[in-house]
XYZ file of C-alpha atoms in Angstrom:
317
model
C -13.558 6.957 -8.679
C -12.296 4.121 -10.855
C -8.585 3.285 -11.009
C -6.692 4.621 -14.051
C -4.384 2.191 -15.818
C -1.562 3.598 -17.925
C 0.020 0.519 -19.469
C 1.882 1.647 -22.532
C 1.168 5.368 -21.959
C 4.738 6.521 -21.394
C 4.113 9.797 -23.164
C 2.191 10.951 -20.103
C 5.209 10.578 -17.848
C 7.186 13.806 -17.611
C 10.364 12.168 -16.398
C 11.455 8.793 -15.021
C 15.041 8.094 -14.178
C 17.564 6.129 -12.131
C 19.908 8.172 -9.946
C 22.976 6.065 -10.754
C 22.867 5.727 -14.559
C 26.271 4.873 -16.023
C 27.542 5.591 -19.511
C 24.387 7.507 -20.351
C 25.666 8.988 -23.601
C 26.037 5.661 -25.462
C 22.515 4.673 -24.337
C 21.154 7.986 -25.592
C 23.043 7.503 -28.859
C 21.549 4.035 -29.392
C 18.065 5.368 -28.663
C 18.520 8.217 -31.140
C 19.852 5.810 -33.763
C 16.799 3.568 -33.371
C 14.489 6.533 -33.684
C 16.232 7.648 -36.888
C 15.817 4.177 -38.370
C 12.196 4.052 -37.306
C 12.669 1.128 -34.915
C 10.813 0.910 -31.619
C 12.095 -1.231 -28.784
C 9.995 -2.832 -26.050
C 10.955 -1.488 -22.623
C 10.484 -3.470 -19.428
C 7.926 -2.359 -16.876
C 9.042 -0.372 -13.843
C 8.636 -2.385 -10.641
C 8.522 -1.402 -7.009
C 11.929 -3.041 -6.626
C 13.263 -0.685 -9.300
C 12.036 2.191 -7.147
C 13.838 0.690 -4.129
C 16.987 0.526 -6.253
C 16.969 4.277 -6.833
C 14.461 5.027 -9.577
C 12.416 8.213 -9.187
C 9.920 10.071 -11.347
C 8.362 13.497 -11.702
C 4.817 14.118 -12.815
C 2.737 17.293 -13.079
C 5.149 19.339 -10.983
C 5.727 16.795 -8.200
C 8.876 14.710 -7.606
C 8.431 11.142 -6.251
C 11.672 9.721 -4.857
C 13.517 7.853 -2.091
C 11.357 4.716 -2.232
C 12.498 2.203 0.370
C 11.273 -0.965 2.149
C 10.737 -0.138 5.820
C 9.412 -3.240 7.592
C 11.639 -4.370 10.425
C 13.790 -7.404 9.658
C 12.664 -9.107 12.853
C 8.972 -9.076 13.608
C 6.832 -10.589 16.376
C 5.380 -14.000 15.559
C 3.177 -16.600 17.207
C 2.213 -15.915 20.816
C 4.276 -12.709 20.924
C 2.275 -11.309 17.989
C -1.039 -12.286 19.593
C -0.038 -10.638 22.890
C 0.936 -7.460 21.055
C -2.401 -7.352 19.217
C -4.188 -7.670 22.546
C -2.151 -5.209 24.607
C -0.728 -2.550 22.268
C -1.743 -3.083 18.612
C -0.672 0.390 17.484
C 2.907 -0.547 18.382
C 2.911 -2.658 15.213
C 3.238 0.589 13.284
C 5.707 2.306 15.577
C 9.404 2.632 14.737
C 10.050 -0.582 16.700
C 8.358 -2.491 13.881
C 9.562 -0.232 11.066
C 13.177 0.174 9.989
C 13.834 3.311 7.922
C 17.514 2.555 7.294
C 17.765 -1.170 6.460
C 14.215 -2.503 6.400
C 12.755 -5.329 4.358
C 9.619 -5.196 2.247
C 7.399 -8.033 3.423
C 6.808 -10.811 5.960
C 4.538 -13.856 5.766
C 3.019 -15.967 8.544
C 1.342 -19.374 8.427
C 1.029 -20.500 4.810
C 1.499 -16.968 3.472
C 4.757 -16.016 1.779
C 6.389 -12.598 1.670
C 5.503 -10.387 -1.294
C 8.181 -9.853 -3.961
C 8.577 -6.170 -4.868
C 10.193 -7.197 -8.167
C 6.833 -8.552 -9.378
C 4.781 -5.469 -8.429
C 4.538 -3.089 -11.388
C 4.386 0.676 -10.860
C 2.346 2.780 -13.301
C 2.678 6.554 -13.077
C -0.674 8.367 -12.943
C -0.980 11.842 -14.433
C -3.446 14.451 -13.225
C -7.043 13.230 -13.210
C -8.548 15.696 -15.643
C -12.102 14.978 -14.471
C -11.487 16.552 -11.034
C -10.373 20.056 -10.002
C -6.714 20.793 -9.356
C -3.670 18.697 -10.202
C -3.302 15.291 -8.508
C -0.594 13.000 -9.932
C 0.358 9.726 -8.294
C 0.989 6.070 -9.062
C -0.660 2.680 -9.104
C 0.947 -0.558 -7.913
C -0.334 -3.634 -9.754
C 0.415 -6.530 -7.453
C -0.339 -9.493 -9.751
C -0.508 -12.245 -7.114
C 2.086 -10.841 -4.714
C -0.313 -9.373 -2.128
C -2.097 -12.712 -1.786
C -2.827 -15.122 1.044
C -4.031 -18.701 0.541
C -4.518 -19.921 4.083
C -5.041 -23.639 3.535
C -5.278 -25.478 6.838
C -4.027 -22.657 9.072
C -4.846 -18.978 9.472
C -2.253 -16.970 7.567
C -1.233 -13.356 7.061
C 1.150 -11.159 5.099
C 2.418 -7.685 5.944
C 4.353 -5.303 3.671
C 5.637 -1.766 4.200
C 7.461 0.853 2.156
C 8.073 4.595 2.228
C 8.666 7.334 -0.308
C 8.920 11.118 -0.476
C 7.051 13.685 -2.549
C 8.340 17.216 -3.125
C 6.925 20.043 -5.190
C 8.945 21.718 -7.905
C 9.007 25.512 -8.429
C 6.309 25.095 -11.069
C 3.772 23.526 -8.687
C 1.798 24.721 -5.695
C 2.243 23.377 -2.165
C 0.931 19.936 -1.219
C -2.331 19.993 0.729
C -3.877 16.494 0.531
C -3.317 12.810 -0.193
C -5.508 9.862 -1.111
C -5.130 6.089 -1.177
C -7.290 3.473 -2.860
C -7.254 -0.289 -3.210
C -8.864 -2.847 -5.486
C -9.120 -6.363 -4.091
C -10.738 -9.763 -4.425
C -12.131 -12.039 -1.734
C -11.046 -15.368 -3.175
C -12.628 -17.552 -0.506
C -13.866 -17.403 3.096
C -13.806 -20.520 5.294
C -17.083 -22.176 6.330
C -17.117 -21.471 10.081
C -19.635 -18.974 11.456
C -19.853 -17.320 14.873
C -21.019 -19.750 17.566
C -21.909 -18.795 21.127
C -21.164 -20.896 24.245
C -20.992 -23.731 24.954
C -19.494 -24.318 21.487
C -17.940 -20.882 21.072
C -16.224 -20.278 17.742
C -15.136 -17.181 15.842
C -16.271 -16.718 12.243
C -13.956 -17.343 9.331
C -12.670 -14.117 7.743
C -10.592 -12.972 4.776
C -9.535 -9.428 4.058
C -6.942 -6.723 3.645
C -6.123 -3.185 4.697
C -3.847 -0.431 3.452
C -2.510 2.348 5.671
C -1.078 5.607 4.354
C 0.848 7.633 6.935
C 1.664 11.219 5.872
C 4.372 13.118 7.753
C 7.228 15.575 7.365
C 10.163 14.380 5.211
C 12.562 14.028 8.153
C 10.058 12.342 10.484
C 9.678 8.657 11.342
C 6.865 9.246 13.835
C 4.003 7.316 12.257
C 1.865 7.429 15.412
C 1.553 11.214 15.084
C 1.182 11.201 11.307
C -1.897 11.972 9.249
C -3.546 8.644 8.424
C -5.576 7.267 5.521
C -7.035 3.743 5.754
C -8.713 1.425 3.260
C -10.272 -1.920 4.142
C -11.944 -4.892 2.462
C -13.259 -7.634 4.741
C -15.310 -10.766 4.172
C -16.908 -12.464 7.193
C -18.722 -15.798 7.106
C -22.301 -15.593 8.428
C -25.405 -17.819 8.502
C -26.651 -16.063 5.343
C -23.321 -16.299 3.513
C -20.264 -14.069 3.250
C -20.826 -10.489 4.444
C -18.511 -7.902 2.884
C -17.423 -4.687 4.581
C -15.389 -2.382 2.354
C -13.959 1.102 2.049
C -11.821 1.306 -1.056
C -10.682 4.948 -0.855
C -9.495 7.286 1.897
C -8.598 11.004 1.692
C -7.009 13.499 4.093
C -6.305 17.210 3.817
C -3.580 19.049 5.718
C -1.735 22.366 5.974
C 0.384 23.490 3.009
C 3.686 21.623 2.693
C 6.579 21.733 0.262
C 7.355 18.043 0.780
C 5.984 14.987 2.593
C 7.095 11.490 3.521
C 4.535 8.740 2.954
C 4.660 5.336 4.655
C 2.413 2.550 3.358
C 1.570 -0.581 5.346
C -0.342 -3.297 3.461
C -1.859 -6.277 5.267
C -3.572 -9.337 3.758
C -4.990 -12.164 5.860
C -7.345 -15.139 5.866
C -8.409 -17.698 8.433
C -8.162 -21.406 7.608
C -9.880 -22.372 4.379
C -9.817 -18.812 3.041
C -7.955 -16.710 0.535
C -7.619 -13.039 -0.361
C -5.838 -10.943 -3.011
C -5.176 -7.199 -3.050
C -4.971 -6.580 -6.782
C -3.749 -2.985 -6.812
C -2.941 0.015 -4.643
C -3.338 3.561 -5.977
C -2.133 6.831 -4.471
C -2.675 10.434 -5.514
C -1.116 13.573 -4.096
C -3.175 16.782 -3.897
C -6.554 15.320 -4.940
C -9.708 17.353 -4.215
C -11.907 16.481 -1.261
C -14.288 13.625 -2.201
C -17.964 14.484 -2.470
C -19.030 11.389 -0.520
C -18.510 11.109 3.219
C -15.634 8.796 4.153
C -15.477 7.014 7.556
C -12.889 8.246 10.028
C -9.529 6.494 9.464
C -9.381 5.554 13.139
C -12.614 3.582 12.814
C -11.290 1.618 9.854
C -7.968 1.052 11.632
C -9.771 -0.491 14.607
C -11.693 -2.785 12.248
C -8.410 -3.794 10.609
C -6.827 -4.531 13.979
C -9.890 -6.569 14.916
C -9.504 -8.523 11.668
C -5.881 -9.310 12.500
C -6.863 -10.264 16.031
C -9.569 -12.695 14.862
C -7.166 -14.318 12.410
C -4.443 -14.617 15.027
C -6.913 -16.013 17.557
C -8.198 -18.635 15.144
C -4.635 -19.628 14.244
C -3.730 -20.107 17.910
C -6.851 -22.154 18.553
C -6.020 -24.399 15.621
C -2.476 -25.146 16.735
């Protein structure tokens, strides 16, 4: 299913608002005056940072609100990060690495810089009329924010945010969620796998997106329902091999509301580069016709990707 872009299609958005609007009546008066005169102003795009600042929206009977950055302010680096990847990689997504009260949005390691939520544009997606049911959502267009250019050292970037979805009286209960990514392998370094005596790991570049689905009052990501997407390029004797799964879907028991936590990782070994162009999410989509790999399988691949990158970075230091 191709991604749906809604630039300039504000008529499809039922409602978008900021919880702390001040002096709303004068603003409404100015808008009405412009409409009477036939003028049309150019509004600024809604960014992910706007959502963190209190913006919410409703679409097709679902309310999307309480967006917040949730990555811990302090995060393991260097040898501590490598040891964690080796001994307990799932702990990276436990509450010890996520902060649901005063978290930050992104971290960068090596030559990677943290992503800026103010440059990531959010487009509201209405129901996909070509599929059964009603499945609104949103698309995050990252520009070049979810990007790693490794240069001379293996580099990585990690971002995380959460939001809540609740049904309105006009909509049915929530029973599924889906995540999708579009991405570009900019470059993969030249090294290929070498066996002893000159053992070397292959150069890689890739990204993953995790979508944890849980109850609104829960922070327990390890027991959440999980969707995973992955795009990975690995250098081989015959050129770059690409392993990808761009969409992931999960169904669950009827719920009136859910909390969703997204973790986005982008990485490249030395000489490589990778960009995640966009991240799309839909709530209540129908089950896909094609078989999708188990999320746990993709998660293990993603952890392996991070481990290879970390290993190559350590070897290069």
